[in-house]
Amino acid sequence: MLIAKMSGDTIKQISSYRVWFKTIPSDDVLTTRGFKKINQYINHNHLTQRLESTTPFVDGDFVTTVKVVNLTSDEIARNKATSMSKIRSQRNEMLKDTDWAAIRKAETGTAMPSAMATYRQALRDVPATIGSADPRTWNNWPSISLDGSSASG
């Protein structure tokens, strides 16, 4: 836990609590001895904003060390492309996990269970299923139950 040594409203030093205390101090002890906790997080929209380090500033009972910065349209597009790439990669791994059924069908002529065929097709259709939705928020993977019936995740 990081804390700030204060002199009135001026931040004198930011360090681990271990510099000044042997154990994690209570809020009362911090206040009494002239310290404030460090806030390294601000609620923000992860899809359109990011946190960036900034000059520490007093924010009520805390010293805050980050600020919220809006992502550029290029950063948002890059993040979406990265997310889509990860989705395709995961989809490919899920298809590989069921390749045994396609190989068995090809080698033995045994019919693939229809639930497995439906599941594999749903996996191949994932990019189209996502469509124009934001891939950074998509998580509706198709699934197949252990008894062989298919279900939508």
Tab-separated table of C-alpha atoms in Angstrom:
chain	number	residue	atom	x	y	z
A	1	MET	CA	0.000	0.000	0.000
A	2	LEU	CA	1.353	3.391	-0.967
A	3	ILE	CA	0.844	6.357	1.312
A	4	ALA	CA	1.759	10.018	1.128
A	5	LYS	CA	3.457	11.953	3.934
A	6	MET	CA	1.672	15.281	4.141
A	7	SER	CA	2.583	18.671	5.501
A	8	GLY	CA	-0.785	20.388	5.628
A	9	ASP	CA	-2.083	20.148	2.060
A	10	THR	CA	1.390	19.642	0.584
A	11	ILE	CA	2.558	16.191	-0.471
A	12	LYS	CA	6.054	15.659	0.925
A	13	GLN	CA	6.797	12.046	-0.009
A	14	ILE	CA	5.061	9.008	-1.483
A	15	SER	CA	6.304	5.588	-0.407
A	16	SER	CA	5.224	2.180	0.758
A	17	TYR	CA	3.691	2.186	4.221
A	18	ARG	CA	6.654	0.003	5.262
A	19	VAL	CA	8.941	3.034	5.160
A	20	TRP	CA	7.146	4.467	8.194
A	21	PHE	CA	5.143	1.599	9.727
A	22	LYS	CA	5.831	-2.047	10.581
A	23	THR	CA	2.238	-3.110	9.874
A	24	ILE	CA	-0.542	-1.681	7.747
A	25	PRO	CA	-1.758	1.369	9.649
A	26	SER	CA	-5.428	2.087	10.250
A	27	ASP	CA	-7.058	5.094	8.625
A	28	ASP	CA	-7.096	6.845	12.016
A	29	VAL	CA	-3.346	6.305	12.521
A	30	LEU	CA	-2.637	7.614	9.024
A	31	THR	CA	-4.690	10.734	9.601
A	32	THR	CA	-3.259	11.349	13.074
A	33	ARG	CA	0.321	11.053	11.833
A	34	GLY	CA	-0.183	13.215	8.740
A	35	PHE	CA	-0.502	10.623	5.970
A	36	LYS	CA	-3.013	9.990	3.213
A	37	LYS	CA	-3.653	6.824	1.218
A	38	ILE	CA	-2.738	6.828	-2.453
A	39	ASN	CA	-5.496	6.349	-5.010
A	40	GLN	CA	-4.106	4.791	-8.189
A	41	TYR	CA	-7.482	4.149	-9.784
A	42	ILE	CA	-10.355	6.306	-11.014
A	43	ASN	CA	-13.583	4.843	-12.383
A	44	HIS	CA	-13.575	5.229	-16.129
A	45	ASN	CA	-14.968	3.682	-19.300
A	46	HIS	CA	-12.350	1.109	-20.366
A	47	LEU	CA	-13.697	1.159	-23.917
A	48	THR	CA	-13.125	4.873	-24.515
A	49	GLN	CA	-10.733	5.985	-21.765
A	50	ARG	CA	-7.517	4.974	-20.037
A	51	LEU	CA	-5.673	5.970	-16.901
A	52	GLU	CA	-2.447	7.905	-17.161
A	53	SER	CA	0.022	8.806	-14.453
A	54	THR	CA	-0.098	12.425	-13.410
A	55	THR	CA	1.436	14.716	-10.850
A	56	PRO	CA	-0.008	13.565	-7.517
A	57	PHE	CA	-2.744	15.792	-6.144
A	58	VAL	CA	-4.831	15.878	-2.979
A	59	ASP	CA	-8.356	14.653	-3.585
A	60	GLY	CA	-10.255	14.710	-0.283
A	61	ASP	CA	-8.970	11.934	1.964
A	62	PHE	CA	-6.648	10.577	-0.730
A	63	VAL	CA	-3.724	11.558	-2.891
A	64	THR	CA	-4.522	10.628	-6.486
A	65	THR	CA	-1.734	9.736	-8.906
A	66	VAL	CA	-3.663	9.124	-12.128
A	67	LYS	CA	-5.996	10.971	-14.447
A	68	VAL	CA	-8.544	9.800	-16.994
A	69	VAL	CA	-7.583	10.350	-20.626
A	70	ASN	CA	-9.904	9.812	-23.592
A	71	LEU	CA	-8.656	7.301	-26.146
A	72	THR	CA	-8.164	8.560	-29.675
A	73	SER	CA	-10.261	7.033	-32.446
A	74	ASP	CA	-7.094	5.265	-33.673
A	75	GLU	CA	-6.506	3.732	-30.216
A	76	ILE	CA	-10.123	2.576	-30.028
A	77	ALA	CA	-9.892	1.032	-33.515
A	78	ARG	CA	-6.595	-0.666	-32.609
A	79	ASN	CA	-8.113	-2.061	-29.389
A	80	LYS	CA	-11.109	-3.394	-31.325
A	81	ALA	CA	-8.825	-5.039	-33.897
A	82	THR	CA	-6.734	-6.604	-31.126
A	83	SER	CA	-9.877	-7.908	-29.417
A	84	MET	CA	-11.168	-9.371	-32.676
A	85	SER	CA	-7.821	-11.058	-33.274
A	86	LYS	CA	-7.935	-12.590	-29.785
A	87	ILE	CA	-11.501	-13.788	-30.381
A	88	ARG	CA	-10.483	-15.443	-33.660
A	89	SER	CA	-7.499	-17.067	-31.966
A	90	GLN	CA	-9.661	-18.425	-29.151
A	91	ARG	CA	-12.233	-19.606	-31.688
A	92	ASN	CA	-9.494	-21.437	-33.603
A	93	GLU	CA	-8.364	-23.179	-30.416
A	94	MET	CA	-11.943	-24.214	-29.678
A	95	LEU	CA	-12.234	-25.635	-33.199
A	96	LYS	CA	-8.946	-27.511	-32.735
A	97	ASP	CA	-10.353	-29.049	-29.571
A	98	THR	CA	-13.109	-30.643	-31.673
A	99	ASP	CA	-11.034	-31.563	-34.739
A	100	TRP	CA	-11.007	-35.153	-33.503
A	101	ALA	CA	-14.660	-35.445	-34.517
A	102	ALA	CA	-13.963	-34.236	-38.056
A	103	ILE	CA	-10.913	-36.496	-38.337
A	104	ARG	CA	-12.879	-39.512	-37.110
A	105	LYS	CA	-15.597	-38.762	-39.653
A	106	ALA	CA	-13.043	-38.479	-42.472
A	107	GLU	CA	-11.112	-41.598	-41.467
A	108	THR	CA	-13.961	-43.930	-40.583
A	109	GLY	CA	-16.936	-42.504	-42.418
A	110	THR	CA	-18.730	-42.313	-39.063
A	111	ALA	CA	-21.259	-39.510	-38.975
A	112	MET	CA	-20.367	-36.566	-36.782
A	113	PRO	CA	-23.042	-35.959	-34.133
A	114	SER	CA	-25.291	-33.156	-35.344
A	115	ALA	CA	-24.742	-31.200	-32.112
A	116	MET	CA	-20.976	-31.253	-32.772
A	117	ALA	CA	-21.446	-30.149	-36.378
A	118	THR	CA	-23.767	-27.337	-35.248
A	119	TYR	CA	-21.283	-26.263	-32.582
A	120	ARG	CA	-18.343	-26.230	-35.023
A	121	GLN	CA	-20.367	-24.189	-37.518
A	122	ALA	CA	-21.357	-21.735	-34.782
A	123	LEU	CA	-17.664	-21.331	-33.941
A	124	ARG	CA	-16.807	-20.657	-37.586
A	125	ASP	CA	-19.639	-18.085	-37.667
A	126	VAL	CA	-18.369	-16.154	-34.619
A	127	PRO	CA	-16.927	-13.178	-36.597
A	128	ALA	CA	-20.199	-12.814	-38.518
A	129	THR	CA	-22.172	-13.251	-35.287
A	130	ILE	CA	-20.282	-10.348	-33.729
A	131	GLY	CA	-21.002	-8.227	-36.791
A	132	SER	CA	-20.782	-4.536	-35.961
A	133	ALA	CA	-20.926	-5.114	-32.196
A	134	ASP	CA	-17.901	-4.025	-30.211
A	135	PRO	CA	-15.654	-7.112	-29.948
A	136	ARG	CA	-14.206	-5.767	-26.691
A	137	THR	CA	-17.520	-6.482	-24.975
A	138	TRP	CA	-18.540	-9.654	-26.809
A	139	ASN	CA	-18.502	-12.943	-24.890
A	140	ASN	CA	-21.457	-14.954	-26.194
A	141	TRP	CA	-19.524	-18.087	-27.162
A	142	PRO	CA	-21.411	-21.065	-28.523
A	143	SER	CA	-21.207	-24.128	-26.340
A	144	ILE	CA	-21.857	-27.809	-26.480
A	145	SER	CA	-23.040	-29.792	-23.491
A	146	LEU	CA	-21.304	-32.948	-22.302
A	147	ASP	CA	-24.224	-35.041	-23.492
A	148	GLY	CA	-23.553	-33.836	-27.039
A	149	SER	CA	-26.425	-31.392	-27.395
A	150	SER	CA	-25.539	-27.892	-28.501
A	151	ALA	CA	-26.431	-24.787	-26.593
A	152	SER	CA	-25.789	-21.109	-27.064
A	153	GLY	CA	-23.500	-19.543	-24.450
